[in-house]
Coordinates of C-alpha atoms in Angstrom, one line a residue:
M22 CA -21.2 -9.5 15.6
S23 CA -22.8 -6.6 17.9
F24 CA -23.1 -3.5 17.4
Q25 CA -20.4 -2.2 19.9
Q26 CA -18.0 -4.7 19.0
A27 CA -17.7 -3.4 15.4
L28 CA -17.7 0.2 16.7
S29 CA -15.1 -0.3 19.3
G30 CA -12.7 -2.6 15.9
L31 CA -13.2 -0.3 14.1
N32 CA -12.0 2.3 17.0
A33 CA -9.7 -0.1 17.3
A34 CA -8.6 0.3 13.4
S35 CA -9.2 3.8 13.3
R36 CA -5.8 4.0 15.8
S37 CA -3.4 1.2 14.4
L38 CA -3.3 3.1 10.5
D39 CA -2.5 6.1 12.5
V40 CA 0.5 4.4 14.8
I41 CA 0.9 2.5 10.6
G42 CA 0.9 5.8 8.5
H43 CA 3.9 7.5 11.1
N44 CA 5.7 4.9 10.8
I45 CA 5.8 5.2 7.2
A46 CA 5.7 9.1 7.2
N47 CA 8.9 8.4 9.5
A48 CA 10.8 5.5 7.8
G49 CA 13.5 8.4 6.2
T50 CA 14.4 10.0 9.9
T51 CA 17.6 9.6 12.0
G52 CA 17.9 7.1 14.5
M53 CA 13.6 6.6 14.5
K54 CA 12.6 4.3 16.5
S55 CA 9.1 2.6 15.0
S56 CA 5.7 2.0 17.8
R57 CA 3.3 -0.5 17.8
A58 CA -0.5 -1.1 18.2
E59 CA -1.2 -3.8 20.9
F60 CA -4.8 -4.9 20.9
A61 CA -6.2 -6.4 23.8
E62 CA -9.8 -7.7 24.6
I63 CA -12.7 -5.8 25.6
Y64 CA -15.3 -7.4 28.1
A65 CA -18.2 -6.4 29.8
S66 CA -17.4 -5.9 33.4
S67 CA -19.6 -8.4 35.7
A68 CA -22.4 -6.0 36.8
G69 CA -23.6 -5.3 33.5
A70 CA -22.6 -9.0 32.0
I71 CA -26.2 -11.1 30.8
G72 CA -27.0 -13.7 33.3
G73 CA -23.5 -13.7 34.6
T74 CA -21.5 -13.9 32.7
N75 CA -19.1 -11.7 31.0
V76 CA -20.2 -10.7 27.3
G77 CA -17.0 -10.0 24.8
L78 CA -17.3 -6.5 23.0
G79 CA -14.5 -6.3 21.0
V80 CA -11.1 -5.2 21.1
G81 CA -9.4 -2.4 22.2
V82 CA -5.6 -0.3 21.7
A83 CA -4.4 -1.3 24.9
D84 CA -0.5 0.6 25.0
V85 CA 1.2 1.9 21.4
S86 CA 5.3 0.3 22.1
Q87 CA 8.7 1.1 20.7
Q88 CA 10.5 -0.8 18.7
F89 CA 13.6 0.1 19.8
S90 CA 15.4 -2.3 17.6
Q91 CA 18.9 -1.3 15.9
G92 CA 18.8 0.5 12.3
S93 CA 21.0 0.1 9.9
L94 CA 24.3 2.1 10.1
S95 CA 25.0 4.5 6.5
I96 CA 28.3 6.3 6.3
T97 CA 28.0 10.4 5.5
G98 CA 31.4 11.3 6.1
N99 CA 30.8 13.7 8.5
D100 CA 33.0 13.7 12.1
L101 CA 29.5 15.4 14.1
D102 CA 27.3 12.4 13.1
V103 CA 27.7 9.4 15.4
A104 CA 25.7 6.7 15.3
I105 CA 25.7 4.1 18.0
N106 CA 26.0 0.4 17.3
G107 CA 24.5 -1.7 19.5
N108 CA 22.0 -0.8 23.2
G109 CA 22.0 2.5 24.1
F110 CA 21.4 6.5 23.8
F111 CA 23.1 9.3 23.8
Q112 CA 21.8 12.5 26.8
I113 CA 21.0 15.4 26.2
Q114 CA 20.5 18.1 28.4
M115 CA 16.7 19.6 27.9
P116 CA 16.7 23.4 28.5
D117 CA 14.1 22.9 31.7
G118 CA 17.6 21.3 33.1
T119 CA 15.7 17.7 32.5
V120 CA 17.1 15.0 30.6
A121 CA 16.0 13.5 27.2
Y122 CA 17.6 10.6 25.1
T123 CA 17.8 9.6 21.6
R124 CA 19.4 7.3 19.4
D125 CA 19.7 10.9 16.7
G126 CA 23.6 11.3 16.4
S127 CA 23.4 14.2 13.9
F128 CA 25.4 16.6 16.3
K129 CA 26.6 20.6 15.2
T130 CA 28.5 23.2 17.2
D131 CA 26.7 26.4 18.2
A132 CA 28.1 29.6 17.8
N133 CA 30.4 29.2 21.8
G134 CA 31.8 25.8 20.0
Q135 CA 29.3 23.2 22.2
L136 CA 28.3 19.7 20.6
V137 CA 24.9 19.9 20.0
T138 CA 21.6 18.8 18.7
N139 CA 20.3 20.0 15.4
N140 CA 17.2 21.3 17.3
G141 CA 20.1 23.5 19.2
Y142 CA 20.3 20.7 22.9
L143 CA 23.1 20.4 24.5
V144 CA 24.3 16.9 24.5
A145 CA 25.2 15.9 27.7
P146 CA 28.0 15.5 29.4
G147 CA 28.8 19.0 27.5
L148 CA 32.1 19.3 25.0
T149 CA 33.1 22.2 23.4
V150 CA 35.5 22.3 20.0
P151 CA 38.2 24.8 19.9
P152 CA 38.1 27.1 16.9
N153 CA 40.7 26.2 15.6
T154 CA 39.8 22.6 15.5
Q155 CA 41.1 21.2 12.0
S156 CA 40.2 18.2 12.9
L157 CA 37.8 16.0 15.4
T158 CA 38.0 11.9 16.2
V159 CA 34.6 10.4 18.4
A160 CA 36.4 7.4 19.1
P161 CA 34.9 3.5 20.0
D162 CA 34.8 4.0 23.6
G163 CA 32.7 7.7 23.4
T164 CA 37.1 9.6 24.3
V165 CA 36.3 12.5 21.7
S166 CA 39.8 14.4 20.5
A167 CA 40.6 17.3 18.7
T168 CA 43.6 18.1 16.5
V169 CA 43.9 21.9 16.8
Q170 CA 45.8 24.0 15.1
G171 CA 49.7 24.7 15.7
S172 CA 49.5 22.2 17.6
A173 CA 51.1 18.1 17.1
Q174 CA 49.7 15.9 19.0
P175 CA 45.0 16.0 19.3
V176 CA 44.0 17.6 22.5
V177 CA 41.4 15.7 24.4
L178 CA 38.0 17.3 24.8
G179 CA 35.4 15.1 26.9
N180 CA 34.3 11.8 26.7
L181 CA 31.2 10.6 25.3
Q182 CA 29.4 8.1 27.3
L183 CA 25.3 6.7 26.6
A184 CA 22.5 5.4 29.3
S185 CA 21.0 2.3 28.9
F186 CA 17.1 1.4 30.2
V187 CA 15.8 -1.8 32.2
N188 CA 12.7 -1.6 30.0
P189 CA 13.5 1.1 26.8
G190 CA 10.0 0.2 24.9
G191 CA 8.8 1.9 28.4
L192 CA 10.1 5.5 27.4
E193 CA 7.9 7.9 26.4
P194 CA 8.4 9.4 22.5
R195 CA 8.9 13.8 22.9
G196 CA 8.7 13.8 19.7
Q197 CA 12.2 15.6 17.6
N198 CA 13.5 11.5 18.3
L199 CA 13.9 12.1 21.4
F200 CA 12.3 10.4 25.0
V201 CA 11.8 10.4 28.7
E202 CA 11.7 8.2 31.4
T203 CA 8.5 7.1 33.0
A204 CA 8.2 4.5 35.5
A205 CA 8.1 1.7 33.3
S206 CA 11.4 2.4 31.4
G207 CA 13.3 2.3 35.4
T208 CA 16.2 4.8 35.9
P209 CA 19.3 5.4 33.9
T210 CA 22.3 3.8 33.8
T211 CA 25.0 5.7 32.3
N212 CA 28.3 4.5 30.9
A213 CA 31.3 4.4 28.5
P214 CA 30.3 2.7 24.9
G215 CA 31.2 -0.7 25.2
S216 CA 31.1 -1.3 28.7
D217 CA 28.4 -3.2 30.6
G218 CA 26.3 -4.7 27.6
L219 CA 26.7 -0.7 25.8
G220 CA 26.9 -0.5 22.0
T221 CA 29.9 1.4 20.3
L222 CA 30.3 4.3 18.8
Q223 CA 31.1 5.3 15.3
Q224 CA 32.4 8.4 13.8
G225 CA 30.4 9.8 10.3
Y226 CA 27.5 6.9 10.2
L227 CA 24.1 7.7 11.1
E228 CA 21.5 5.3 12.3
T229 CA 18.5 4.9 10.2
S230 CA 15.0 4.3 10.6
N231 CA 14.5 0.4 12.2
V232 CA 11.2 1.1 10.5
N233 CA 10.4 -1.8 7.5
V234 CA 8.8 0.0 5.1
V235 CA 7.0 -3.2 3.5
E236 CA 6.0 -4.6 6.7
E237 CA 4.3 -1.8 7.0
L238 CA 2.4 -1.4 4.0
V239 CA 1.5 -4.7 4.2
A240 CA 0.1 -4.8 7.7
M241 CA -2.1 -1.3 6.7
I242 CA -3.3 -3.0 4.0
Q243 CA -4.8 -5.7 6.5
T244 CA -6.0 -2.9 8.9
Q245 CA -7.8 -1.3 6.4
R246 CA -10.0 -4.7 5.4
A247 CA -10.5 -5.1 9.2
Y248 CA -11.7 -1.1 9.1
E249 CA -14.0 -2.0 6.3
L250 CA -15.1 -5.5 7.8
N251 CA -15.9 -3.6 11.0
S252 CA -17.9 -0.7 9.5
K253 CA -19.8 -2.6 7.1
A254 CA -21.0 -4.4 10.0
I255 CA -22.2 -1.0 11.3
Q256 CA -24.0 -0.4 8.2
T257 CA -26.1 -3.5 8.5
S258 CA -26.5 -3.3 12.3
D259 CA -28.5 0.3 11.2
Q260 CA -30.4 -0.6 8.9
M261 CA -31.9 -3.9 10.6
L262 CA -33.0 -1.0 13.6
Q263 CA -34.3 0.5 10.5
R264 CA -36.4 -1.9 9.0
L265 CA -37.0 -2.8 13.1
A266 CA -38.3 0.8 13.6
Q267 CA -40.2 0.1 10.7
L268 CA -42.9 -2.5 11.6

């Protein structure tokens, strides 16, 4: 193993450990989707090739991809907690006018009765809960209705729609359980929950993180071993160079 190969392997292992550590740290985060480091071989360019043949220079992290497998649903009993059972994302209106997407359905109402995220961002398309609401119902198809004081019949407040992407793995994470579209993800398609392959909504539940802690710990041990191996290779190469310099 050359010094360059060991160095690239050390850098790749270090970045992979960062990804694994992030996953483990967020194992209890609602709707969190785990990340995975994708590795690729590194070769010298043709101009720098030895004898006209490209030389392998080790490994590098080509990308960090999001894993959008379904997390388990945990019952909360809170009327404003809504989980997506299946595909799709809630649409969140950001302060700058753009739209972000999330699987975290732990909603609340603000001072104006508007349905918002825990960070205060408006849940699109925008629903206002009357101040005298006694109970709130979110149907599997996204219909939101409220029973208000003095009225026997529930009032329909609006409909929650879900967004889907051709390649959700191409979404860019922005923190706070939010994602934004990119050229890789494609443009979103919105529709009612339960239609066009979208999941249904379950009121009183939240989707837990899809992080498998056992798998992440095993991956951490394997990556640490790779880190130690490349580190020792660099130390050995350095010792050999020191001896050559003393000749």
